[in-house]
Tab-separated table of C-alpha atoms in Angstrom:
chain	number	residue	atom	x	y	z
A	11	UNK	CA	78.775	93.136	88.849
A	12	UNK	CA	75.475	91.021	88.335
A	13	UNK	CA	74.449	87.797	87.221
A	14	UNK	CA	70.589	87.768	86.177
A	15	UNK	CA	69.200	84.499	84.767
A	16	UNK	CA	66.164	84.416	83.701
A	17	UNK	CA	63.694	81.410	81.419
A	18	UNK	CA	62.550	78.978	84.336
A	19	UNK	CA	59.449	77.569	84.564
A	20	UNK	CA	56.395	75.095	84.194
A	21	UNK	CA	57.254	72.701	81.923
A	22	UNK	CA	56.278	68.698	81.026
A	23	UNK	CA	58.440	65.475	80.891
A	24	UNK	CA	59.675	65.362	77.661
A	25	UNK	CA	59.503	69.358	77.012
A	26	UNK	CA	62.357	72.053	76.853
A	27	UNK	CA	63.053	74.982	78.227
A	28	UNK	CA	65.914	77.956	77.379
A	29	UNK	CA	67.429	79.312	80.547
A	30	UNK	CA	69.590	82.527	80.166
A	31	UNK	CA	72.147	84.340	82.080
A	32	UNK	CA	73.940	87.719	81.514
A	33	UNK	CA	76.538	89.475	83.523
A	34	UNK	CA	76.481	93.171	83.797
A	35	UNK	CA	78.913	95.945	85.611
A	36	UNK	CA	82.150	97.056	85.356
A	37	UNK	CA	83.487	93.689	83.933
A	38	UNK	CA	86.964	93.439	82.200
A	39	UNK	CA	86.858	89.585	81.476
A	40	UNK	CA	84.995	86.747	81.931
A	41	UNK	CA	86.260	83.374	82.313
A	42	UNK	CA	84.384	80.268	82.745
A	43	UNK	CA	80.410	80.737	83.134
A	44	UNK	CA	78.227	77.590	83.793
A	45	UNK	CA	74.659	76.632	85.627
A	46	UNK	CA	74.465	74.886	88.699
A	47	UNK	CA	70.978	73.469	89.922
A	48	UNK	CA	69.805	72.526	93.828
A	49	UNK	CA	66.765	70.304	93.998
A	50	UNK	CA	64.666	70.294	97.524
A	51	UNK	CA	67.179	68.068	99.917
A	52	UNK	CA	69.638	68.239	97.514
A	53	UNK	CA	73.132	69.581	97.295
A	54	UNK	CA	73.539	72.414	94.689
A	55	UNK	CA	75.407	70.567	91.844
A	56	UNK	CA	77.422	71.191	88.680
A	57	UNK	CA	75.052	71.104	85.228
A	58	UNK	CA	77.424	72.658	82.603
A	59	UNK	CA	80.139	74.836	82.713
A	60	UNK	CA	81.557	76.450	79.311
A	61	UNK	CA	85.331	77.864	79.593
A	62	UNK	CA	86.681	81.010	77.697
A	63	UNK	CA	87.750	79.393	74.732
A	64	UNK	CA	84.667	77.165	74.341
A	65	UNK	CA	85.489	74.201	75.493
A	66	UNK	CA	82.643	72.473	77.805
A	67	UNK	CA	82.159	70.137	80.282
A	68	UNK	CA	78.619	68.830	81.992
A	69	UNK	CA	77.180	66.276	84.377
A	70	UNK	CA	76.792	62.802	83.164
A	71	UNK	CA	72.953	62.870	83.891
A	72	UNK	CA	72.242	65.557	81.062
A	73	UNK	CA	74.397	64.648	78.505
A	74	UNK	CA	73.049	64.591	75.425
A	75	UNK	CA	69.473	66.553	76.771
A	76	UNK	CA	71.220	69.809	77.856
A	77	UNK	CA	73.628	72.279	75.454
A	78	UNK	CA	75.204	75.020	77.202
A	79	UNK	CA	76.891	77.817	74.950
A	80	UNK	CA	77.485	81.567	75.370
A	81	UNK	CA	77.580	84.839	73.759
A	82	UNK	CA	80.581	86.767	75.256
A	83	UNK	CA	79.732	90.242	73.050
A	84	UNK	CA	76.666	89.820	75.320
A	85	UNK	CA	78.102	88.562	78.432
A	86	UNK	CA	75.528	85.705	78.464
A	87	UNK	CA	75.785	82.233	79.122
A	88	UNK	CA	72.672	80.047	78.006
A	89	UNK	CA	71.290	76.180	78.406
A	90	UNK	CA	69.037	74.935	76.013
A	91	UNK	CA	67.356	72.303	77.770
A	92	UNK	CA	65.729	69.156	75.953
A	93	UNK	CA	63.966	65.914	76.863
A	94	UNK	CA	63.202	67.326	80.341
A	95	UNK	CA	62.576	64.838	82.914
A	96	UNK	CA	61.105	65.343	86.542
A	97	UNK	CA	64.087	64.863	88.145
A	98	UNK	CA	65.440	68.006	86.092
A	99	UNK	CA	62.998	69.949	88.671
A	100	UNK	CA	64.963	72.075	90.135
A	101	UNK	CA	66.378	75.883	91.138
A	102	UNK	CA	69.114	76.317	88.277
A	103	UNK	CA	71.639	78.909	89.247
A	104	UNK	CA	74.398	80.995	87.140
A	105	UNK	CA	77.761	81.099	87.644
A	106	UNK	CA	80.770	83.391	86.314
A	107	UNK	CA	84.112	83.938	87.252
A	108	UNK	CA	84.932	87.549	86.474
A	109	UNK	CA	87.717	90.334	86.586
A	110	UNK	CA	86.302	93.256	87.751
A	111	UNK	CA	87.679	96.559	85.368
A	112	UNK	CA	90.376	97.744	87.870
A	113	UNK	CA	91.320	95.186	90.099
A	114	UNK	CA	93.589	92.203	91.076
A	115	UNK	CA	92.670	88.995	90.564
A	116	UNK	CA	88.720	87.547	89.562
A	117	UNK	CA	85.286	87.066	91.483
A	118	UNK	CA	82.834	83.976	91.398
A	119	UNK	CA	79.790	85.342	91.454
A	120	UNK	CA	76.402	83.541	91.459
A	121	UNK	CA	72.911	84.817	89.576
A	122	UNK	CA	69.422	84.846	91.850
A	123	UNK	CA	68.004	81.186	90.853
A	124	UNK	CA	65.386	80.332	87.939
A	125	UNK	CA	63.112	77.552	89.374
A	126	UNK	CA	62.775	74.524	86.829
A	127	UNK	CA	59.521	72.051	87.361
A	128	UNK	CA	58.977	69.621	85.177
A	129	UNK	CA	55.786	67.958	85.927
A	130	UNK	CA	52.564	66.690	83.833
């Protein structure tokens, strides 16, 4: 099983940005799927997290800017991000727990980082 995110990038204050993330392998279920980010000197923190059934829960400081949703025929979790600011820069990491086909029990596994600047 993989997580590969992909949509980082240049981008200016006020500006958006799409940031995607699909899991691929021998996956029965997923559960919860979010993004994390970790700025420079900074300790990787939660950004969004959607659960199974939809429900979603997000960091204070992007309410209202950020939307996470997913796809689950896909396997994808996505964050539309709006109203960008520079302290959005970033390296914005996936995150799924999964149950592998065939086993006990599930797996948090983490995507390679998308890096995120937002500068003029």
């Amino acid at each position: 099983v993989q997580l590969q995110a992909s949509g980082g990038g240049l981008v200016q204050p006020g500006g958006s940005l799409r940031l995607s993330c699909t899991a691929s392998g021998t996956i029965f279920s997923i559960n919860h799927m979010g993004w994390y980010r970790q700025a420079p000197g900074k300790q990787r923190e939660l950004v969004a997290v959607i659960f199974s059934g939809g429900s979603v829960s997000s960091a204070g400081s992007v309410k209202g800017r950020f939307t996470i949703s997913r796809d689950n025929a896909k396997n994808t979790v996505y964050l539309q991000m709006n109203s960008l600011k520079p302290e959005d820069t970033a390296t914005y990491y996936c995150n799924a727990e999964i149950k592998v086909a065939g086993t006990m029990g599930v797996v948090n596994y983490w995507g390679q980082g998308t890096l995120v600047t937002v500068s003029s």
